[in-house]
Coordinates of C-alpha atoms in Angstrom, one line a residue:
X1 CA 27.0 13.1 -19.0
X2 CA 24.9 14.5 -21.5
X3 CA 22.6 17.7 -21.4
X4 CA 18.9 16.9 -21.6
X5 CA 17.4 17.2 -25.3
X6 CA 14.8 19.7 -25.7
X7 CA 16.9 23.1 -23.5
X8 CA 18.7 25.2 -25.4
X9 CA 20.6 28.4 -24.8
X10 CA 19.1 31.4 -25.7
X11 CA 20.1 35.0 -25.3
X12 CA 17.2 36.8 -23.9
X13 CA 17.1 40.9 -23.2
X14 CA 21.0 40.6 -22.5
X15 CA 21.0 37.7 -20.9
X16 CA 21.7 33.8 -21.2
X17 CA 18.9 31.7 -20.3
X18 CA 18.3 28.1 -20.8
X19 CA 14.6 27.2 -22.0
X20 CA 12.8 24.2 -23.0
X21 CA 11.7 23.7 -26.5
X22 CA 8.5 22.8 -27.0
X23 CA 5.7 22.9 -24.0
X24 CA 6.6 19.5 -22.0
X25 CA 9.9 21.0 -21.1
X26 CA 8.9 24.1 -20.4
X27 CA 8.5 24.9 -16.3
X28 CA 8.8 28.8 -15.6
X29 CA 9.7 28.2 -12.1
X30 CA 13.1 26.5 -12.7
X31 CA 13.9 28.5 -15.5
X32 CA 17.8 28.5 -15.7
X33 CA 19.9 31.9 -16.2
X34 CA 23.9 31.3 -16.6
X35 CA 26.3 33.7 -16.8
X36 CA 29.3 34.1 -19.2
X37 CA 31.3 31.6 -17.8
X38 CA 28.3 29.3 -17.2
X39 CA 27.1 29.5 -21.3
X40 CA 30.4 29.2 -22.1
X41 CA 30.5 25.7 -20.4
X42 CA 26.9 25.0 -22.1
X43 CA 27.4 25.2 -25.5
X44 CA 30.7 23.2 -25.0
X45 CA 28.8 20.7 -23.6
X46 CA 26.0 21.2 -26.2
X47 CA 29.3 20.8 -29.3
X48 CA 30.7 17.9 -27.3
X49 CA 27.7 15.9 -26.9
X50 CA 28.6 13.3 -24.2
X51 CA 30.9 15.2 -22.0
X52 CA 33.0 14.9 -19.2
X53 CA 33.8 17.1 -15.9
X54 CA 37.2 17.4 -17.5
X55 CA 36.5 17.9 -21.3
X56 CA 34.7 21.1 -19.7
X57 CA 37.6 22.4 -17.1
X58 CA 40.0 21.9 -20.2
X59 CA 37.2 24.9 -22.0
X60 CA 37.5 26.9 -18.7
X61 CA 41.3 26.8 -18.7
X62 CA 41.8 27.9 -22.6
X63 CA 39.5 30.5 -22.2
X64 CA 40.3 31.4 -18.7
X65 CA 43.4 31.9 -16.7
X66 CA 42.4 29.3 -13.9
X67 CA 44.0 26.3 -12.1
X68 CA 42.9 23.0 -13.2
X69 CA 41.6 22.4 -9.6
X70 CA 40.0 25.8 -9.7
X71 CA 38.6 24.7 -12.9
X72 CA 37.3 21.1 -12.3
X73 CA 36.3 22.3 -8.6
X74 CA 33.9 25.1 -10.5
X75 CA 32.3 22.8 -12.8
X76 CA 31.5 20.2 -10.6
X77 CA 29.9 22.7 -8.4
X78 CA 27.7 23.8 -11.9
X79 CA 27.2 20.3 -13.4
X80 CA 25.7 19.5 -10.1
X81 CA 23.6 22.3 -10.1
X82 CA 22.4 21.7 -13.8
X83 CA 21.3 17.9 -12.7
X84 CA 19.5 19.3 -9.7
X85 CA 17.1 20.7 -12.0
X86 CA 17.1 18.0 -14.4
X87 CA 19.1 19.6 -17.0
X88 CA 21.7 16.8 -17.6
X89 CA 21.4 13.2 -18.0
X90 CA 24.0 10.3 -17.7

């Protein structure tokens, strides 16, 4: 998987929010908020490039004390949530 060229992470008035850069990526009613955890496992994806499920449990389980199944079970759940708005690509 890879995440969609043109959204970035950005810290906005405290809080992490994924925008598009430059107006044909920009929609306002799927803009994407993630929390600590969440933009943790973003810009690993963003520093990996083409990622896997796994690459990013193995992030959530050095930074986090969490089961691998706890971890791959999360981000599944998140990766599928980032393609259902069409922030990742295969």
């Amino acid at each position: 998987m890879k995440l969609k060229k043109g959204f970035v992470l950005r810290e906005v008035c405290g809080e992490n929010v994924i925008i598009g850069e430059g107006l044909e990526t920009v929609n306002f009613n799927k803009l994407v908020n993630l929390n600590e955890t969440a933009a943790l496992l973003w810009k690993k994806a963003t520093e990996l490039g083409d990622f896997t499920v796994e690459a990013l449990a193995d992030a959530l389980m050095e930074t986090y004390e969490v089961s691998r199944e706890q971890a791959l079970s999360d981000v599944e759940a998140l990766t599928a949530q980032w393609k259902e708005v069409g922030l990742v690509e295969r």
